[in-house]
Coordinates of C-alpha atoms and ligand atoms in Angstrom, one line a residue:
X1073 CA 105.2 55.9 134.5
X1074 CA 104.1 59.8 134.5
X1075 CA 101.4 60.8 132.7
X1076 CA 103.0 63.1 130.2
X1077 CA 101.6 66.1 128.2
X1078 CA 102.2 64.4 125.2
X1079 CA 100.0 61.3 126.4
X1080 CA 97.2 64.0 127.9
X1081 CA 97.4 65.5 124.5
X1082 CA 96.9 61.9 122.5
X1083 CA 93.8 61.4 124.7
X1084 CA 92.4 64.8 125.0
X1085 CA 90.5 65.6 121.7
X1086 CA 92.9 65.3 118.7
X1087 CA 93.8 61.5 120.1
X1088 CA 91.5 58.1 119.7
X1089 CA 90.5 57.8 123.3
X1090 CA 88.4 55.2 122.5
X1091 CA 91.3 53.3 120.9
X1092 CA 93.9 53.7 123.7
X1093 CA 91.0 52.6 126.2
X1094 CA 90.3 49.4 124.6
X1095 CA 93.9 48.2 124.0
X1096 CA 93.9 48.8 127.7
X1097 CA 91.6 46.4 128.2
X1098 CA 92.9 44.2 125.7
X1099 CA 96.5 44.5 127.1
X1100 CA 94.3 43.1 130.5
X1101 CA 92.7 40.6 129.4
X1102 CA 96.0 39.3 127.8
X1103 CA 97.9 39.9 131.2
X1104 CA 95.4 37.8 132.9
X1105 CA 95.7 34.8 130.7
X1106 CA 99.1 35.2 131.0
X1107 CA 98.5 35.0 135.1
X1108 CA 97.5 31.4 134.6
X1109 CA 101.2 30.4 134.5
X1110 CA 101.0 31.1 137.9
X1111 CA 102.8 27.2 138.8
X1112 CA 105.3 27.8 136.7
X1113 CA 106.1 31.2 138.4
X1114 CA 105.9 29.0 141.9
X1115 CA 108.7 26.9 140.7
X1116 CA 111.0 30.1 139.6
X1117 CA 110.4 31.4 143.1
X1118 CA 110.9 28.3 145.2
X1119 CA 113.7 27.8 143.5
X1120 CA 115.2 31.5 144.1
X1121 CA 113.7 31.0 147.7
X1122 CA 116.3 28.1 147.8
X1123 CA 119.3 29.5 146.5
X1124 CA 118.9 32.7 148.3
X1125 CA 118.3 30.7 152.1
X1126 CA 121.6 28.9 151.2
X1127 CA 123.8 32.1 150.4
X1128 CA 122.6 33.7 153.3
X1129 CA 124.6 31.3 155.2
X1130 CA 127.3 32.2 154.4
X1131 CA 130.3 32.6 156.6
X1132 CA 130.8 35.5 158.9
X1133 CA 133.2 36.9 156.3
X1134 CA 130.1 37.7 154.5
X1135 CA 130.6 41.8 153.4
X1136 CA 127.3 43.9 152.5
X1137 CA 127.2 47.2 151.0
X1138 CA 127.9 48.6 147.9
X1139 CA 129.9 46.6 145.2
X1140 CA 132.3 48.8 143.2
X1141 CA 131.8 47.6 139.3
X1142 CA 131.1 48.0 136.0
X1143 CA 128.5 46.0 133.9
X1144 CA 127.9 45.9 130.7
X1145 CA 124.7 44.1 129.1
X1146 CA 124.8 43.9 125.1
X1147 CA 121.2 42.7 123.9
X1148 CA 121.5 41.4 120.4
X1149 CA 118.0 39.9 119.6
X1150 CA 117.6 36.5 118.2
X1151 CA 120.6 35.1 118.2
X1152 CA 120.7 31.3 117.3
X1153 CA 123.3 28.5 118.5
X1154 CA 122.5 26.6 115.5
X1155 CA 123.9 29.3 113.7
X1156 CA 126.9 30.2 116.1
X1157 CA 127.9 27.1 116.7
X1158 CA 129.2 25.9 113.8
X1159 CA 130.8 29.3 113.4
X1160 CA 132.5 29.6 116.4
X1161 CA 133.9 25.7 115.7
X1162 CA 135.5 27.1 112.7
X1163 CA 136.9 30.1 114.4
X1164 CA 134.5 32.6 112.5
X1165 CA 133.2 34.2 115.8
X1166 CA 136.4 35.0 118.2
X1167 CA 134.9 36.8 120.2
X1168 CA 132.1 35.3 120.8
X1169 CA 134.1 32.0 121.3
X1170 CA 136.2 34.3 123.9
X1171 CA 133.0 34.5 126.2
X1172 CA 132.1 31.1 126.2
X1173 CA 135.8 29.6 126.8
X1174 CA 136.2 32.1 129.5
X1175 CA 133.0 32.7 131.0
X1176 CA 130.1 31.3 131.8
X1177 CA 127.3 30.5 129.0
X1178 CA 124.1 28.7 128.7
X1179 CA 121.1 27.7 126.1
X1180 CA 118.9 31.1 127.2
X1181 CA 114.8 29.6 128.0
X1182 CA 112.7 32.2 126.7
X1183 CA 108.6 33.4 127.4
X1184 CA 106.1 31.3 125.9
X1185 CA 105.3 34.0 123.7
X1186 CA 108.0 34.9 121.8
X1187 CA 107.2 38.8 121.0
X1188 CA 110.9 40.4 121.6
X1189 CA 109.2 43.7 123.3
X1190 CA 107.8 41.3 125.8
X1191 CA 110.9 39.4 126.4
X1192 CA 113.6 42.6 126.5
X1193 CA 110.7 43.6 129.3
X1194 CA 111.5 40.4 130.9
X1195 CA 115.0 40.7 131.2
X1196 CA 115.2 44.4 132.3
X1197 CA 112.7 43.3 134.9
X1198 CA 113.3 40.2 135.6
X1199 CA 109.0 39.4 135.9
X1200 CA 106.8 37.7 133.6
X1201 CA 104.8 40.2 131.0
X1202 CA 101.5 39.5 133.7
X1203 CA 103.2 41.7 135.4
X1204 CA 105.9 44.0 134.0
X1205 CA 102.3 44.7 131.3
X1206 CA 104.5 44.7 128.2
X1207 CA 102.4 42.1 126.3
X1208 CA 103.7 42.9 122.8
X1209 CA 104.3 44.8 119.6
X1210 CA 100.7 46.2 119.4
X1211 CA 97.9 46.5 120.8
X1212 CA 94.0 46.9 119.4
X1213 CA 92.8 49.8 118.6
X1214 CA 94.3 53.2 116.5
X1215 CA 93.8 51.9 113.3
X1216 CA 95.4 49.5 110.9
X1217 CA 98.0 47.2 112.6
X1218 CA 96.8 48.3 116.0
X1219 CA 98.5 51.1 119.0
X1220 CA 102.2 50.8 119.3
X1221 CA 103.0 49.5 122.9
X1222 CA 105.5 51.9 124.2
X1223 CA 106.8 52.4 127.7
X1224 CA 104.2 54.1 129.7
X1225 CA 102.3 50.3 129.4
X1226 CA 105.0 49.0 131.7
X1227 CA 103.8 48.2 135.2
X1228 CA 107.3 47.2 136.6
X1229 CA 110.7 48.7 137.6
X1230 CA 113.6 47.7 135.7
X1231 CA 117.0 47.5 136.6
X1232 CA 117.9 50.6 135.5
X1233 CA 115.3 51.9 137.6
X1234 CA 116.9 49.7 140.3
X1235 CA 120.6 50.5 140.3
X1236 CA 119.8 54.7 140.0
X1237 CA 117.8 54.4 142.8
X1238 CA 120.4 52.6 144.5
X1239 CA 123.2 55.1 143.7
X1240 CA 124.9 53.7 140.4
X1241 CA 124.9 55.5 137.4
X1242 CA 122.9 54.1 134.3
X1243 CA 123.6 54.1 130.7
X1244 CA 120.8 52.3 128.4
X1245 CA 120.9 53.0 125.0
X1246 CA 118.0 51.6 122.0
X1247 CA 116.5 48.7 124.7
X1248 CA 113.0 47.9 123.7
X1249 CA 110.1 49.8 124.6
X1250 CA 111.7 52.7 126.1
X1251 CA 109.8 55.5 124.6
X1252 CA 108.8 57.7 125.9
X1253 CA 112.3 58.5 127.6
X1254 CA 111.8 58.1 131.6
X1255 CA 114.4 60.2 134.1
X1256 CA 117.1 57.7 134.8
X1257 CA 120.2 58.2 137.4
X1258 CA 122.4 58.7 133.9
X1259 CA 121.3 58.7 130.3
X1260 CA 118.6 56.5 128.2
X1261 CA 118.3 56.6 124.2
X1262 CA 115.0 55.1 123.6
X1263 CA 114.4 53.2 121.0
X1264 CA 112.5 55.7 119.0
X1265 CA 115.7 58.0 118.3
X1266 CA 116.5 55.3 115.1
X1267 CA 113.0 56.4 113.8
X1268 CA 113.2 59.5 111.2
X1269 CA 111.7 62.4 112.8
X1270 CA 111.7 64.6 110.6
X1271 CA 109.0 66.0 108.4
X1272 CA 106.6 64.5 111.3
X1273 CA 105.9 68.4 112.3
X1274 CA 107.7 68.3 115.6
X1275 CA 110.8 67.7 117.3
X1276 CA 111.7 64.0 118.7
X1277 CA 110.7 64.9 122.0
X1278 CA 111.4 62.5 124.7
X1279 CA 113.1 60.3 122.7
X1280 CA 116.5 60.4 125.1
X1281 CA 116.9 61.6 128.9
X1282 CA 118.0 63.9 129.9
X1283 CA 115.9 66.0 126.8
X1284 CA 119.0 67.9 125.4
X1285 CA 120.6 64.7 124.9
X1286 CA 118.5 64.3 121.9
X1287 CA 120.0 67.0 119.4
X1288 CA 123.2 66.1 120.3
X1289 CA 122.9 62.4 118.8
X1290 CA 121.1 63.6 115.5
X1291 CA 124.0 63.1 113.3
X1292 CA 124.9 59.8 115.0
X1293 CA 121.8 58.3 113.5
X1294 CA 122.2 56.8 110.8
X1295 CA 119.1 56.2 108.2
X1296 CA 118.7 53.0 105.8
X1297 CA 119.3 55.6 102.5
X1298 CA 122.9 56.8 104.6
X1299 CA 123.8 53.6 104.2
X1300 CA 126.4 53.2 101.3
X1301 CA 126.5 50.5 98.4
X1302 CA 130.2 49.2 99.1
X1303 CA 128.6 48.5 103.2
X1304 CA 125.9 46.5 101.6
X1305 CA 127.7 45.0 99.3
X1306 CA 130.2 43.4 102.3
X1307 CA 126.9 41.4 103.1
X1308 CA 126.7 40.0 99.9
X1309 CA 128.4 37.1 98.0
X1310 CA 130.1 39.5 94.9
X1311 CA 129.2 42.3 96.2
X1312 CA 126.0 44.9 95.9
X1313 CA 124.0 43.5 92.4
X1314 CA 123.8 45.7 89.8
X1315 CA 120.2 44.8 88.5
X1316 CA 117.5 47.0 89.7
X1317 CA 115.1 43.6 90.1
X1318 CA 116.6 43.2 93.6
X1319 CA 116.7 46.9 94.6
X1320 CA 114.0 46.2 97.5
X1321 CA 116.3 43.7 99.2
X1322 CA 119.1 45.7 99.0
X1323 CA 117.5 48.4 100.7
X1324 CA 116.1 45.6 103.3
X1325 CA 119.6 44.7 103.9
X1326 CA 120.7 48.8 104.4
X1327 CA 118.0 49.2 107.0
X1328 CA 119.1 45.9 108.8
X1329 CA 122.7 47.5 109.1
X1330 CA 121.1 51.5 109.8
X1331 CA 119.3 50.5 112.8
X1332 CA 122.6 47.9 114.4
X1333 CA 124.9 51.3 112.7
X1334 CA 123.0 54.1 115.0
X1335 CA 123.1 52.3 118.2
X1336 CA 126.2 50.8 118.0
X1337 CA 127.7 54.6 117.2
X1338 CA 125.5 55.9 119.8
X1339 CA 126.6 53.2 122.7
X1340 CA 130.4 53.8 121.9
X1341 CA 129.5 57.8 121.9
X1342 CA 128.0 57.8 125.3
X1343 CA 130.7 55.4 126.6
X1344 CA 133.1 58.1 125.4
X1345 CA 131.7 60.6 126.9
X1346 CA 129.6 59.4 130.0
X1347 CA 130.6 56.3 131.2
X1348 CA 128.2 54.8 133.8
X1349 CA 128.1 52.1 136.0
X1350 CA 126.0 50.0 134.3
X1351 CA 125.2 50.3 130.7
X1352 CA 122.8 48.5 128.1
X1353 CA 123.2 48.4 124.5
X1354 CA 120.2 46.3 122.2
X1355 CA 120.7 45.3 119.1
X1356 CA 118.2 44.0 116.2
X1357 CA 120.2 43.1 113.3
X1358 CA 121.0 39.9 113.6
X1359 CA 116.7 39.3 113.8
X1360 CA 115.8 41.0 111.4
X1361 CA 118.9 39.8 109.2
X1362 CA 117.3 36.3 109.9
X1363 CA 113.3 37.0 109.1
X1364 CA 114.6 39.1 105.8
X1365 CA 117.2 36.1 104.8
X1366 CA 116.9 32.7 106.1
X1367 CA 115.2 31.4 103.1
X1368 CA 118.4 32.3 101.3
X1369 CA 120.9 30.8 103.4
X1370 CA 118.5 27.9 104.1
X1371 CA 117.1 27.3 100.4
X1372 CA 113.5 25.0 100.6
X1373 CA 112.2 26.0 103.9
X1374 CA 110.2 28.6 103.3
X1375 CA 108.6 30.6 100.4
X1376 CA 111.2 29.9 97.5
X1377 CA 113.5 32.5 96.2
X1378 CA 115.0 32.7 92.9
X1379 CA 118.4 30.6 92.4
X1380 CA 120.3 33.9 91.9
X1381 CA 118.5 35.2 95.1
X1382 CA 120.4 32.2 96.8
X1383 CA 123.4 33.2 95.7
X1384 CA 123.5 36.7 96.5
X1385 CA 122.0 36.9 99.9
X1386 CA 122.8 33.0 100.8
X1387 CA 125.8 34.4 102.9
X1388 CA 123.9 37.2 104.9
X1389 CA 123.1 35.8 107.9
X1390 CA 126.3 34.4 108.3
X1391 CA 128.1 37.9 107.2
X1392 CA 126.1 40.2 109.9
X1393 CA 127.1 37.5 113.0
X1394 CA 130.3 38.0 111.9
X1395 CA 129.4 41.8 112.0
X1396 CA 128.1 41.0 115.4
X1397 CA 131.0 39.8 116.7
X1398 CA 133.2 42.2 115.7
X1399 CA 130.6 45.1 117.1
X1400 CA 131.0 42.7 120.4
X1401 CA 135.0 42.8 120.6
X1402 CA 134.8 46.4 120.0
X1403 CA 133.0 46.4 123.6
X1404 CA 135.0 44.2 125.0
X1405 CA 138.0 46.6 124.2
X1406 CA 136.4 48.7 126.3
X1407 CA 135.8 46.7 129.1
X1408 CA 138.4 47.5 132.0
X1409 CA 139.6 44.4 134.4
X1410 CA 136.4 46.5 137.0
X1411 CA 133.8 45.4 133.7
X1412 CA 131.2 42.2 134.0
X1413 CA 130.0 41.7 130.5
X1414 CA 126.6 40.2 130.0
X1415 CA 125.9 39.3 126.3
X1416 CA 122.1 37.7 125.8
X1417 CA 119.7 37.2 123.4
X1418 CA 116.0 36.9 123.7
X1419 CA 115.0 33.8 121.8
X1420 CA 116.4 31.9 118.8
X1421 CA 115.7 31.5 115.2
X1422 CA 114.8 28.7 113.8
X1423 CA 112.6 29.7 110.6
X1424 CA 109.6 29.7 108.5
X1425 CA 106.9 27.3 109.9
X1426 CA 104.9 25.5 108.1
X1427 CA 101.2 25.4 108.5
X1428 CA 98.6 23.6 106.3
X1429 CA 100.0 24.7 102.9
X1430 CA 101.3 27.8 103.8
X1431 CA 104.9 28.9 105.4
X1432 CA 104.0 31.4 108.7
X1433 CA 107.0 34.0 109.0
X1434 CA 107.2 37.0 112.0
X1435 CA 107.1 35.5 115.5
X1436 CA 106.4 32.1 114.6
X1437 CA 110.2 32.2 112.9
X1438 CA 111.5 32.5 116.4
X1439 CA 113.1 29.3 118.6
X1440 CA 112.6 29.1 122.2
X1441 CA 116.2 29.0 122.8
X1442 CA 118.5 31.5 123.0
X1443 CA 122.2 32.7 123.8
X1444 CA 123.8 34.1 126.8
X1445 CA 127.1 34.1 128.2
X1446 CA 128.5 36.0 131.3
X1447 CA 132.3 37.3 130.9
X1448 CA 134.8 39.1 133.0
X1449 CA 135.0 40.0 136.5
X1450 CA 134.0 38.0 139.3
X1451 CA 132.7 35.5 136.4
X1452 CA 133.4 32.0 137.0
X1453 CA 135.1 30.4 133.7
X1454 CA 134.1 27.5 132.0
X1455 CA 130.6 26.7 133.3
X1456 CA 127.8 26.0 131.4
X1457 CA 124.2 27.6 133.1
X1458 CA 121.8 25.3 134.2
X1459 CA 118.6 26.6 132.3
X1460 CA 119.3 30.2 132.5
X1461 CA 115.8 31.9 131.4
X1462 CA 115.4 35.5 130.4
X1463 CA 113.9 36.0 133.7
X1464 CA 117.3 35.5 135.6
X1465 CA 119.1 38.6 134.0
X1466 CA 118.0 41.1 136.6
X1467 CA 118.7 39.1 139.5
X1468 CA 122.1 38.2 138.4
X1469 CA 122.8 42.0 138.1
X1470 CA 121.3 42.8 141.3
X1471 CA 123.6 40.1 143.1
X1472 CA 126.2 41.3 140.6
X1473 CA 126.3 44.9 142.6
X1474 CA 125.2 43.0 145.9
X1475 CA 122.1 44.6 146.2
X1476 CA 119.4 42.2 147.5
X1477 CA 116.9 40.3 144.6
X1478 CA 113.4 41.1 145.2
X1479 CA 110.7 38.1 146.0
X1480 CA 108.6 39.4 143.3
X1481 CA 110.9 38.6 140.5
X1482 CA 110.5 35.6 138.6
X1483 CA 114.0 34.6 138.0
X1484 CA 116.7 33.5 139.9
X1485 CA 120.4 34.6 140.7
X1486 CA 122.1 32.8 138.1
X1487 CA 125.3 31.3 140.7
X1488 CA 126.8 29.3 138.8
X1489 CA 127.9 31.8 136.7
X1490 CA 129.6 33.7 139.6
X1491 CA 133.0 33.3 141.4
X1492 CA 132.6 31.7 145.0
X1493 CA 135.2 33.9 146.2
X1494 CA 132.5 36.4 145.4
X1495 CA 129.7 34.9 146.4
X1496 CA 131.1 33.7 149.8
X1497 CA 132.1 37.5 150.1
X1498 CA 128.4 39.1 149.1
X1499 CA 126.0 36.8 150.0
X1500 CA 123.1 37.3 148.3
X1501 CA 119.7 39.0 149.7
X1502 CA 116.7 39.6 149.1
X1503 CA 113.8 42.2 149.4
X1504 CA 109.7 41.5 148.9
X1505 CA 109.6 44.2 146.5
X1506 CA 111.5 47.0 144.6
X1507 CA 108.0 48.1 143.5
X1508 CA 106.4 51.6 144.9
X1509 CA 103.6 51.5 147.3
X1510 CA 100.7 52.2 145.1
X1511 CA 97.9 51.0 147.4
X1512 CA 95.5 53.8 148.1
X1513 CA 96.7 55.7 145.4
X1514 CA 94.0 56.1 142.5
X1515 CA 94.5 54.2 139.2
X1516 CA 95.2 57.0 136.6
X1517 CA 95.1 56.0 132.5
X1518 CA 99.3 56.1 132.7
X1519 CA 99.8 52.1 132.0
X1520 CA 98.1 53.0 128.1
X1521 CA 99.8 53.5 125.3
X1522 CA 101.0 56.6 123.9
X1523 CA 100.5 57.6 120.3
X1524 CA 103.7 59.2 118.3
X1525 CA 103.8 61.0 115.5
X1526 CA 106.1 57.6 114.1
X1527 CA 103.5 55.1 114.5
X1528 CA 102.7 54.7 111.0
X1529 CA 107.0 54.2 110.0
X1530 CA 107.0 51.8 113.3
X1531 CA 104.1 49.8 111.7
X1532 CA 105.5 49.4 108.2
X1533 CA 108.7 48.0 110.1
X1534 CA 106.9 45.5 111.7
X1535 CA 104.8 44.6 108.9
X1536 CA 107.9 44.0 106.8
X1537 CA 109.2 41.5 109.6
X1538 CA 106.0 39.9 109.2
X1539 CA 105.1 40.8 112.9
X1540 CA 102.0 42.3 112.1
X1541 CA 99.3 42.4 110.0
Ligands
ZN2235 ZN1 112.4 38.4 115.2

């Protein structure tokens, strides 16, 4: 959380001081009402409290120390059981059926709120947004649809942070809110790299770590007009329509596959060529597949589409999971017999809401529930979680290395989902805090904001997701 010269510059003269000052406050005054969930937070950590006085007596076998392993975390937001569930019953989604009859898996409990930069906080964190200060999308402020929340608003370390510190090396590639690009113990693509730089009068800056990385992964990105007919057209019942009438949700449907097509060729490059440790690959196609086509697949709940519409672009959703879950057993192929694999959503879909007369899309399309499953070594097969939240992710890892959890997380070790043999072996931990000491250090303006010169392309994203206004 440095202040960086491209921050001083956004709030020197040329910037909207103003603007980043009050979606400070704002961001506040929504991390305080968030604080009022404070009982809820006491139950999370009596109940890690608990778990982690029972593993810490274990037997005298008990090793501490480093754990030698590799983890993999593969984010793919808003994926729905509803949906996989009768897909995986008819054999649709191997590999997605492969992690749940061999591994552990659980109906994921999301935040309250369900804004996905929020909850992607949550689970590189493992603490509620009143604390990790990711709130949301946007903020107040800098104009129409508000100031982009980006990475210098977060308050908290993530595991990431965690595990370099701690001596592994970290690979995180398109995660949420990771822009501006902090130093890691490895490599980070933020999640800005997807966004076209050019013709924005200057370079993509700080869009990976280390800097260089940057220019090397400019022809792995791949933009929504890159994205060919025929590759469309495997989304669509027929194939890619000829009439120009639906040109607009074609092109919706090419910048669904773009975004999941860079970081998915950007993951497997980096794997390639710098395997880490840990590594953590997000993916948004599957929710943004599912605000852009569930009235089509789901015909009557929502504003209507035309019959032909429904016909066309009924089978999308169903097409991309399948997409998803070949993308998923491409990294399980590279997943040694050393490899954990943690596949998790953030929150469900369960669409269009009604209210009054009118259908609300955006956020209020997203379910509460979630998927997760936990695959490979030292996973325990065959158990189902009991209520696994978003807020258990970063323990998990952290036991997962046998590093101690800290007091000040929210979650708890998910256990269940981990061999006895291994947790008899690695007891787990814990620490107060993995959080610097800040007391007596001055507050400085680092937790705002910070403008980039692809606000205005983010914004028309989010619009068209019906995120924002
Ligand atoms: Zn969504």
């Amino acid at each position: 959380m440095m202040l960086s010269r491209r921050q001083s510059e956004s709030m020197g003269d040329g910037g909207a001081p103003g603007s980043v000052a009050a979606s400070r406050r704002r961001t506040r005054a929504r991390a305080s009402a968030a604080g009022r969930r404070a009982p809820v937070v006491a139950a999370f950590l009596l109940a890690a409290g608990l778990t982690l006085l029972a593993a810490s007596c274990a037997g005298p076998e008990a090793e501490t120390g480093p754990v030698d392993r590799k983890v993999l975390v593969l984010g793919i937001d808003g994926l729905e059981w509803d949906i996989m569930g009768p897909m995986m019953e008819t054999g649709r989604l191997p590999n997605f059926s492969r992690l749940v009859a061999e591994g552990a898996w659980g109906e994921l409990r999301s935040l309250e709120y369900l804004e996905s930069p929020m909850i992607w906080t949550s689970i590189s964190t493992g603490k509620l947004p009143a604390k990790h200060g990711i709130m949301g999308f946007t903020a107040k402020g800098g104009g129409r649809g508000g100031v982009v929340i980006t990475a210098d608003a977060r308050e908290a370390r993530t595991v990431w942070d965690i595990l370099g510190e701690k001596g592994r090396t970290v690979g995180v590639t398109n995660w949420l809110v990771t822009w501006p690009a902090e130093p890691v113990n490895g490599y980070l693509v933020s999640d800005y790299i997807k966004f076209d730089w050019r013709g924005v009068g200057r370079k993509q800056e700080d869009t990976t770590y280390p800097p260089d990385l940057a220019e090397e992964l400019e022809d792995l990105v791949v933009r929504t007009e890159d994205v060919p007919d025929e590759r469309a057209g495997e989304f669509v019942v027929g194939g890619l329509p000829v009439a120009d009438e639906f040109e607009n949700r074609v092109r919706t449907l090419k910048s669904c596959i773009a975004v999941d097509e860079t970081a998915r060729r950007i993951a497997f490059h980096m794997a390639e060529t710098r395997p880490t440790d840990f590594t953590a690959v997000y993916m948004s196609g599957v929710d943004y597949v599912c605000h852009h086509f569930w009235v089509d697949a789901f015909p009557g709940t929502g504003d209507p589409v035309s019959d032909r519409e429904s016909e066309l672009f009924g089978e999308v959703i169903e097409r991309y999971y399948q997409e998803a879950d070949s993308v998923l057993g491409e990294f399980l192929e590279l997943a040694d017999e050393n490899t954990t694999v943690i596949v998790t959503s953030d929150h469900g879909h369960s669409g269009p809401k009604l209210r009054g007369d009118k259908y609300a899309i955006g956020i209020a399309m997203h379910d509460p529930t979630g998927f997760i499953a936990l695959w490979g070594k030292d996973i325990a097969g065959g158990r189902e979680l009991s209520e696994p939240s978003v807020l258990d992710i970063t323990p998990t890892l952290l036991a997962l290395y046998g590093l101690p959890v800290a007091g000040d997380m929210d979650g708890r070790v998910l256990d269940e989902a981990i061999s006895d043999e291994f947790l008899a072996r690695h007891a787990v931990s814990s620490v107060d805090t993995y959080e610097p000491d800040t007391s007596g250090m001055e507050e400085d303006e680092s937790e705002s904001p910070v403008e980039s010169p692809v606000d205005d392309e983010i914004k028309e994203r989010l619009r068209s997701l019906g995120y924002i206004e």
